[in-house]
mmCIF file of C-alpha atoms in Angstrom:
data_model
loop_
_atom_site.group_PDB
_atom_site.id
_atom_site.type_symbol
_atom_site.label_atom_id
_atom_site.label_comp_id
_atom_site.label_asym_id
_atom_site.label_seq_id
_atom_site.Cartn_x
_atom_site.Cartn_y
_atom_site.Cartn_z
ATOM 1 C CA UNK A 284 17.586 -14.542 6.399
ATOM 2 C CA UNK A 285 19.488 -12.352 8.899
ATOM 3 C CA UNK A 286 20.358 -9.848 6.151
ATOM 4 C CA UNK A 287 16.716 -9.841 5.022
ATOM 5 C CA UNK A 288 15.430 -9.127 8.532
ATOM 6 C CA UNK A 289 17.943 -6.313 9.003
ATOM 7 C CA UNK A 290 17.033 -4.748 5.661
ATOM 8 C CA UNK A 291 13.308 -4.954 6.403
ATOM 9 C CA UNK A 292 13.752 -3.409 9.841
ATOM 10 C CA UNK A 293 15.708 -0.587 8.231
ATOM 11 C CA UNK A 294 12.955 0.042 5.699
ATOM 12 C CA UNK A 295 10.339 0.181 8.484
ATOM 13 C CA UNK A 296 12.394 2.700 10.459
ATOM 14 C CA UNK A 297 12.845 4.895 7.386
ATOM 15 C CA UNK A 298 9.095 4.863 6.737
ATOM 16 C CA UNK A 299 8.283 5.793 10.320
ATOM 17 C CA UNK A 300 10.800 8.644 10.256
ATOM 18 C CA UNK A 301 9.468 9.841 6.913
ATOM 19 C CA UNK A 302 5.938 9.822 8.305
ATOM 20 C CA UNK A 303 6.916 11.929 11.306
ATOM 21 C CA UNK A 304 8.531 14.492 9.019
ATOM 22 C CA UNK A 305 5.866 14.389 6.343
ATOM 23 C CA UNK A 306 5.435 17.275 3.951
ATOM 24 C CA UNK A 307 1.748 17.626 3.120
ATOM 25 C CA UNK A 308 0.769 19.078 -0.231
ATOM 26 C CA UNK A 309 -2.480 21.017 -0.340
ATOM 27 C CA UNK A 310 -4.586 19.788 -3.248
ATOM 28 C CA UNK A 311 -6.912 22.377 -4.746
ATOM 29 C CA UNK A 312 -9.368 21.641 -7.531
ATOM 30 C CA UNK A 313 -7.709 19.830 -10.429
ATOM 31 C CA UNK A 314 -7.474 21.676 -13.735
ATOM 32 C CA UNK A 315 -6.261 18.553 -15.543
ATOM 33 C CA UNK A 316 -7.862 15.133 -15.329
ATOM 34 C CA UNK A 317 -5.096 12.678 -14.384
ATOM 35 C CA UNK A 318 -4.698 9.479 -16.352
ATOM 36 C CA UNK A 319 -5.608 6.226 -14.671
ATOM 37 C CA UNK A 320 -2.280 4.840 -13.397
ATOM 38 C CA UNK A 321 -0.948 1.448 -14.473
ATOM 39 C CA UNK A 322 -2.055 -1.375 -12.145
ATOM 40 C CA UNK A 323 -4.962 0.731 -10.815
ATOM 41 C CA UNK A 324 -7.724 -1.454 -9.428
ATOM 42 C CA UNK A 325 -5.867 -4.738 -9.864
ATOM 43 C CA UNK A 326 -5.788 -7.477 -7.268
ATOM 44 C CA UNK A 327 -3.268 -9.695 -9.039
ATOM 45 C CA UNK A 328 -0.037 -8.603 -10.756
ATOM 46 C CA UNK A 329 -0.155 -8.648 -14.580
ATOM 47 C CA UNK A 330 2.818 -11.050 -14.552
ATOM 48 C CA UNK A 331 0.491 -13.691 -13.111
ATOM 49 C CA UNK A 332 -1.472 -13.660 -16.378
ATOM 50 C CA UNK A 333 1.554 -15.195 -18.118
ATOM 51 C CA UNK A 334 1.155 -18.352 -16.045
ATOM 52 C CA UNK A 335 -1.310 -21.231 -16.299
ATOM 53 C CA UNK A 336 -3.095 -21.626 -12.982
ATOM 54 C CA UNK A 337 -4.805 -24.764 -11.729
ATOM 55 C CA UNK A 338 -7.027 -25.233 -8.684
ATOM 56 C CA UNK A 339 -5.491 -27.567 -6.108
ATOM 57 C CA UNK A 340 -7.533 -27.693 -2.934
ATOM 58 C CA UNK A 341 -8.018 -24.216 -1.524
ATOM 59 C CA UNK A 342 -5.215 -22.608 -3.525
ATOM 60 C CA UNK A 343 -4.232 -21.991 -7.132
ATOM 61 C CA UNK A 344 -0.853 -23.219 -8.329
ATOM 62 C CA UNK A 345 1.161 -22.372 -11.438
ATOM 63 C CA UNK A 346 4.259 -24.275 -12.524
ATOM 64 C CA UNK A 347 6.440 -23.586 -15.505
ATOM 65 C CA UNK A 348 9.877 -23.762 -17.039
ATOM 66 C CA UNK A 349 11.355 -20.610 -18.551
ATOM 67 C CA UNK A 350 14.829 -19.448 -19.488
ATOM 68 C CA UNK A 351 14.185 -16.005 -18.016
ATOM 69 C CA UNK A 352 12.893 -17.267 -14.657
ATOM 70 C CA UNK A 353 15.072 -14.873 -12.561
ATOM 71 C CA UNK A 354 13.985 -11.833 -14.592
ATOM 72 C CA UNK A 355 10.345 -12.905 -14.471
ATOM 73 C CA UNK A 356 10.651 -13.377 -10.710
ATOM 74 C CA UNK A 357 11.964 -9.812 -10.353
ATOM 75 C CA UNK A 358 9.098 -8.434 -12.457
ATOM 76 C CA UNK A 359 6.600 -10.382 -10.344
ATOM 77 C CA UNK A 360 8.063 -8.932 -7.137
ATOM 78 C CA UNK A 361 8.003 -5.373 -8.463
ATOM 79 C CA UNK A 362 4.335 -5.645 -9.439
ATOM 80 C CA UNK A 363 3.420 -7.128 -6.068
ATOM 81 C CA UNK A 364 5.081 -4.164 -4.373
ATOM 82 C CA UNK A 365 3.193 -1.673 -6.561
ATOM 83 C CA UNK A 366 -0.078 -3.399 -5.670
ATOM 84 C CA UNK A 367 0.601 -2.951 -1.974
ATOM 85 C CA UNK A 368 1.750 -6.480 -1.115
ATOM 86 C CA UNK A 369 4.324 -6.839 1.667
ATOM 87 C CA UNK A 370 7.024 -9.501 1.830
ATOM 88 C CA UNK A 371 6.406 -11.788 4.788
ATOM 89 C CA UNK A 372 9.450 -14.026 4.357
ATOM 90 C CA UNK A 373 11.937 -15.040 1.689
ATOM 91 C CA UNK A 374 15.564 -15.181 0.629
ATOM 92 C CA UNK A 375 17.956 -13.777 -1.926
ATOM 93 C CA UNK A 376 21.152 -15.437 -0.756
ATOM 94 C CA UNK A 377 21.712 -17.005 -4.180
ATOM 95 C CA UNK A 378 20.907 -15.891 -7.721
ATOM 96 C CA UNK A 379 20.198 -19.482 -8.749
ATOM 97 C CA UNK A 380 17.275 -20.113 -6.420
ATOM 98 C CA UNK A 381 15.053 -17.572 -4.702
ATOM 99 C CA UNK A 382 11.627 -17.550 -3.074
ATOM 100 C CA UNK A 383 9.362 -15.145 -1.210
ATOM 101 C CA UNK A 384 5.916 -14.941 0.378
ATOM 102 C CA UNK A 385 3.821 -11.788 -0.114
ATOM 103 C CA UNK A 386 0.606 -10.764 1.612
ATOM 104 C CA UNK A 387 -1.985 -8.014 1.207
ATOM 105 C CA UNK A 388 -4.672 -7.474 3.825
ATOM 106 C CA UNK A 389 -6.694 -5.124 1.624
ATOM 107 C CA UNK A 390 -6.473 -7.436 -1.394
ATOM 108 C CA UNK A 391 -7.094 -10.454 0.878
ATOM 109 C CA UNK A 392 -4.516 -12.429 -1.080
ATOM 110 C CA UNK A 393 -1.174 -14.160 -0.453
ATOM 111 C CA UNK A 394 1.416 -15.129 -3.064
ATOM 112 C CA UNK A 395 4.306 -17.565 -2.843
ATOM 113 C CA UNK A 396 6.702 -17.253 -5.781
ATOM 114 C CA UNK A 397 9.985 -19.081 -6.368
ATOM 115 C CA UNK A 398 12.435 -20.130 -9.066
ATOM 116 C CA UNK A 399 15.156 -22.777 -9.132
ATOM 117 C CA UNK A 400 17.187 -22.506 -12.291
ATOM 118 C CA UNK A 401 14.573 -22.422 -15.054
ATOM 119 C CA UNK A 402 11.799 -23.793 -12.840
ATOM 120 C CA UNK A 403 9.178 -21.293 -11.667
ATOM 121 C CA UNK A 404 6.472 -21.926 -9.071
ATOM 122 C CA UNK A 405 3.660 -19.678 -7.840
ATOM 123 C CA UNK A 406 0.911 -20.360 -5.295
ATOM 124 C CA UNK A 407 -1.882 -17.956 -4.377
ATOM 125 C CA UNK A 408 -4.867 -17.897 -2.019
ATOM 126 C CA UNK A 409 -5.492 -17.173 1.656
ATOM 127 C CA UNK A 410 -2.369 -16.896 3.814
ATOM 128 C CA UNK A 411 -2.898 -20.069 5.851
ATOM 129 C CA UNK A 412 -3.804 -22.126 2.783
ATOM 130 C CA UNK A 413 -0.809 -20.854 0.812
ATOM 131 C CA UNK A 414 1.581 -21.601 3.661
ATOM 132 C CA UNK A 415 0.162 -25.118 3.977
ATOM 133 C CA UNK A 416 0.616 -25.644 0.234
ATOM 134 C CA UNK A 417 4.211 -24.398 0.210
ATOM 135 C CA UNK A 418 5.070 -27.154 2.667
ATOM 136 C CA UNK A 419 4.273 -29.627 -0.125
ATOM 137 C CA UNK A 420 5.391 -27.830 -3.286
ATOM 138 C CA UNK A 421 8.237 -25.491 -2.262
ATOM 139 C CA UNK A 422 11.395 -24.681 -4.210
ATOM 140 C CA UNK A 423 14.739 -23.643 -2.679
ATOM 141 C CA UNK A 424 13.656 -23.724 0.968
ATOM 142 C CA UNK A 425 10.570 -24.850 2.836
ATOM 143 C CA UNK A 426 8.883 -21.642 4.148
ATOM 144 C CA UNK A 427 7.651 -23.626 7.142
ATOM 145 C CA UNK A 428 11.274 -23.587 8.360
ATOM 146 C CA UNK A 429 11.755 -19.853 7.747
ATOM 147 C CA UNK A 430 11.332 -16.994 10.209
ATOM 148 C CA UNK A 431 8.599 -14.497 9.308
ATOM 149 C CA UNK A 432 9.679 -10.878 9.017
ATOM 150 C CA UNK A 433 7.840 -7.700 10.004
ATOM 151 C CA UNK A 434 7.552 -5.732 6.780
ATOM 152 C CA UNK A 435 6.012 -2.291 6.285
ATOM 153 C CA UNK A 436 2.614 -2.321 4.619
ATOM 154 C CA UNK A 437 0.115 0.261 3.325
ATOM 155 C CA UNK A 438 -2.252 -0.640 6.175
ATOM 156 C CA UNK A 439 0.499 0.016 8.746
ATOM 157 C CA UNK A 440 1.490 3.248 7.040
ATOM 158 C CA UNK A 441 -2.122 4.517 7.116
ATOM 159 C CA UNK A 442 -2.247 3.945 10.888
ATOM 160 C CA UNK A 443 1.158 5.582 11.428
ATOM 161 C CA UNK A 444 0.116 8.686 9.474
ATOM 162 C CA UNK A 445 -3.222 8.858 11.317
ATOM 163 C CA UNK A 446 -1.550 8.565 14.728
ATOM 164 C CA UNK A 447 1.037 11.189 13.817
ATOM 165 C CA UNK A 448 -1.661 13.645 12.753
ATOM 166 C CA UNK A 449 -3.699 12.873 15.854
ATOM 167 C CA UNK A 450 -0.665 13.658 17.994
ATOM 168 C CA UNK A 451 -0.236 17.025 16.244
ATOM 169 C CA UNK A 452 -3.856 17.899 17.000
ATOM 170 C CA UNK A 453 -3.770 16.701 20.615
ATOM 171 C CA UNK A 454 -0.780 18.964 21.227
ATOM 172 C CA UNK A 455 -3.239 21.793 20.503
ATOM 173 C CA UNK A 456 -5.752 20.315 22.980
ATOM 174 C CA UNK A 457 -7.948 18.983 20.177
ATOM 175 C CA UNK A 458 -9.158 15.475 20.894
ATOM 176 C CA UNK A 459 -9.546 12.782 18.282
ATOM 177 C CA UNK A 460 -11.313 9.448 18.340
ATOM 178 C CA UNK A 461 -12.157 6.441 16.184
ATOM 179 C CA UNK A 462 -14.832 7.022 13.578
ATOM 180 C CA UNK A 463 -15.932 5.237 10.410
ATOM 181 C CA UNK A 464 -15.566 7.448 7.353
ATOM 182 C CA UNK A 465 -19.010 8.476 6.039
ATOM 183 C CA UNK A 466 -17.820 10.328 2.939
ATOM 184 C CA UNK A 467 -17.015 9.021 -0.538
ATOM 185 C CA UNK A 468 -14.179 6.627 -1.286
ATOM 186 C CA UNK A 469 -12.167 6.067 -4.450
ATOM 187 C CA UNK A 470 -12.869 2.757 -6.150
ATOM 188 C CA UNK A 471 -9.453 1.395 -5.108
ATOM 189 C CA UNK A 472 -6.988 1.936 -2.273
ATOM 190 C CA UNK A 473 -4.230 -0.022 -0.526
ATOM 191 C CA UNK A 474 -4.472 1.230 3.058
ATOM 192 C CA UNK A 475 -7.184 3.094 4.981
ATOM 193 C CA UNK A 476 -7.526 4.651 8.426
ATOM 194 C CA UNK A 477 -10.255 7.041 9.598
ATOM 195 C CA UNK A 478 -10.879 9.111 12.718
ATOM 196 C CA UNK A 479 -12.947 11.996 14.081
ATOM 197 C CA UNK A 480 -11.473 15.391 14.954
ATOM 198 C CA UNK A 481 -13.473 16.972 17.777
ATOM 199 C CA UNK A 482 -13.233 20.560 16.624
ATOM 200 C CA UNK A 483 -16.132 22.956 15.929
ATOM 201 C CA UNK A 484 -19.001 20.875 14.616
ATOM 202 C CA UNK A 485 -16.582 17.983 14.088
ATOM 203 C CA UNK A 486 -14.298 17.099 11.186
ATOM 204 C CA UNK A 487 -14.168 13.621 9.657
ATOM 205 C CA UNK A 488 -10.664 12.538 8.626
ATOM 206 C CA UNK A 489 -9.579 9.743 6.315
ATOM 207 C CA UNK A 490 -6.058 8.560 5.506
ATOM 208 C CA UNK A 491 -5.559 6.631 2.265
ATOM 209 C CA UNK A 492 -2.247 5.067 1.228
ATOM 210 C CA UNK A 493 -0.895 4.154 -2.203
ATOM 211 C CA UNK A 494 2.420 3.005 -3.618
ATOM 212 C CA UNK A 495 2.936 5.860 -6.093
ATOM 213 C CA UNK A 496 2.213 9.541 -6.529
ATOM 214 C CA UNK A 497 0.193 8.806 -9.666
ATOM 215 C CA UNK A 498 -2.100 6.468 -7.738
ATOM 216 C CA UNK A 499 -2.626 9.032 -4.958
ATOM 217 C CA UNK A 500 -3.359 11.830 -7.413
ATOM 218 C CA UNK A 501 -5.889 9.711 -9.278
ATOM 219 C CA UNK A 502 -7.593 8.833 -5.981
ATOM 220 C CA UNK A 503 -7.737 12.537 -5.064
ATOM 221 C CA UNK A 504 -9.354 13.267 -8.429
ATOM 222 C CA UNK A 505 -11.986 10.585 -7.853
ATOM 223 C CA UNK A 506 -12.748 11.923 -4.371
ATOM 224 C CA UNK A 507 -13.206 15.507 -5.553
ATOM 225 C CA UNK A 508 -15.336 14.399 -8.449
ATOM 226 C CA UNK A 509 -17.699 12.706 -5.979
ATOM 227 C CA UNK A 510 -17.644 15.567 -3.470
ATOM 228 C CA UNK A 511 -16.056 18.901 -4.548
ATOM 229 C CA UNK A 512 -16.374 20.135 -0.961
ATOM 230 C CA UNK A 513 -13.694 17.760 0.344
ATOM 231 C CA UNK A 514 -10.256 19.056 1.266
ATOM 232 C CA UNK A 515 -7.379 16.732 0.386
ATOM 233 C CA UNK A 516 -3.804 16.874 1.638
ATOM 234 C CA UNK A 517 -1.138 14.668 0.128
ATOM 235 C CA UNK A 518 2.262 13.439 1.307
ATOM 236 C CA UNK A 519 4.290 12.018 -1.562
ATOM 237 C CA UNK A 520 7.466 11.208 0.325
ATOM 238 C CA UNK A 521 8.907 7.853 1.369
ATOM 239 C CA UNK A 522 7.938 4.437 0.079
ATOM 240 C CA UNK A 523 4.207 5.203 0.186
ATOM 241 C CA UNK A 524 2.059 8.127 -0.970
ATOM 242 C CA UNK A 525 -0.594 9.202 1.533
ATOM 243 C CA UNK A 526 -3.758 11.268 1.281
ATOM 244 C CA UNK A 527 -5.508 12.984 4.164
ATOM 245 C CA UNK A 528 -9.135 13.743 3.349
ATOM 246 C CA UNK A 529 -11.082 16.186 5.530
ATOM 247 C CA UNK A 530 -14.865 16.595 5.618
ATOM 248 C CA UNK A 531 -16.834 19.112 7.670
ATOM 249 C CA UNK A 532 -17.832 22.774 7.870
ATOM 250 C CA UNK A 533 -15.452 24.832 5.680
ATOM 251 C CA UNK A 534 -14.369 27.007 8.598
ATOM 252 C CA UNK A 535 -13.615 23.958 10.753
ATOM 253 C CA UNK A 536 -11.667 22.240 7.994
ATOM 254 C CA UNK A 537 -9.647 25.401 7.269
ATOM 255 C CA UNK A 538 -8.727 25.645 10.942
ATOM 256 C CA UNK A 539 -7.470 22.039 10.972
ATOM 257 C CA UNK A 540 -5.414 22.666 7.833
ATOM 258 C CA UNK A 541 -3.877 25.744 9.482
ATOM 259 C CA UNK A 542 -2.956 23.706 12.551
ATOM 260 C CA UNK A 543 -1.214 21.107 10.396
ATOM 261 C CA UNK A 544 0.604 23.953 8.620
ATOM 262 C CA UNK A 545 1.689 25.554 11.869
ATOM 263 C CA UNK A 546 3.126 22.227 13.052
ATOM 264 C CA UNK A 547 5.736 22.473 10.309
ATOM 265 C CA UNK A 548 4.050 20.247 7.728
ATOM 266 C CA UNK A 549 3.640 23.093 5.259
ATOM 267 C CA UNK A 550 1.136 22.292 2.498
ATOM 268 C CA UNK A 551 2.042 23.704 -0.925
ATOM 269 C CA UNK A 552 -0.222 23.933 -3.951
ATOM 270 C CA UNK A 553 1.087 21.801 -6.806
ATOM 271 C CA UNK A 554 1.387 23.346 -10.271
ATOM 272 C CA UNK A 555 -1.648 21.494 -11.633
ATOM 273 C CA UNK A 556 -4.002 22.888 -8.981
ATOM 274 C CA UNK A 557 -5.817 26.175 -8.609
ATOM 275 C CA UNK A 558 -8.004 27.855 -6.018
#
C-alpha cells in the first residue's frame, strides 16, 4: 500500500507539471471526419460483458472462475482507465491475488474487481454501496481496512487546466469567473470545467478532458459540427488529452488565443486541419 500511494502521488505530480507546461494545438476546421474511437460513449468496460451479473441489494455482483483471471483483471483495469475511472485503493503486492476499487464521478459508477488464483469477483454500483458490499464479499484483503489514495482523475485535470489558463489571463489583467457553458457539448466526455473570460463582449470557455488523443479529436469534430464558429485548442500531452473551447465574438476569441500563444503555449495547426 505504501508503494501504491507513492506511485499515485508521483503520477499526480507529473500531471500537474504537464498541465503547467501544456502545449496547445490550434484546431482549424477538419478536412477528414475522424472515426469514432473505441470505448466512446461507454459507461462500463467491455470486459464486464464477459461476466454474469446478479442484483444483490443496491449493487450488482459477478463471480466466476477462469484460468486467465490475472490477464482478465489487467484488461479490466486498462479499460477502466480508458473510460476515465480512477483507482481509489488497491494492491499489487502479489501476482496471485490482487484487488482494486475504481470510481468515476462523471460516469457515476464505482467498480471493485479482484482475483485470487482462478477466482474472479466484481462489484459495481454507487461508491458507498460498493464499499459496503466489499466488506462482505472481498477477495485478498478487505477494502474497509485499506487506506484510500488520492488518484488523478479527468475531473481534477479539467479544473487544473482551467485554473492554469485563468492564471495566464489574470497575469494580463483579464479577470475570469465561474460560468455555466451555454454552447454545444459532445455527446460524451470524462471531465468538464467552464468559466467566463471578461474580455471585450465576454468569451465563454470550456475545458473537456479525455483519456486519449483520438477521443479528444472526435469530441472536437462533434463540437465544430454543431457550431462551426467555435475555436478549439487541444493539449495532447500527459496522461489526459484536454480541449479548450472558446465561444464569443471572433475578434475577442482571437485576442484570447494570442494571449495564450504569447504565454509560451504555442498552438500549432495539425496536419489534418486547414484554415
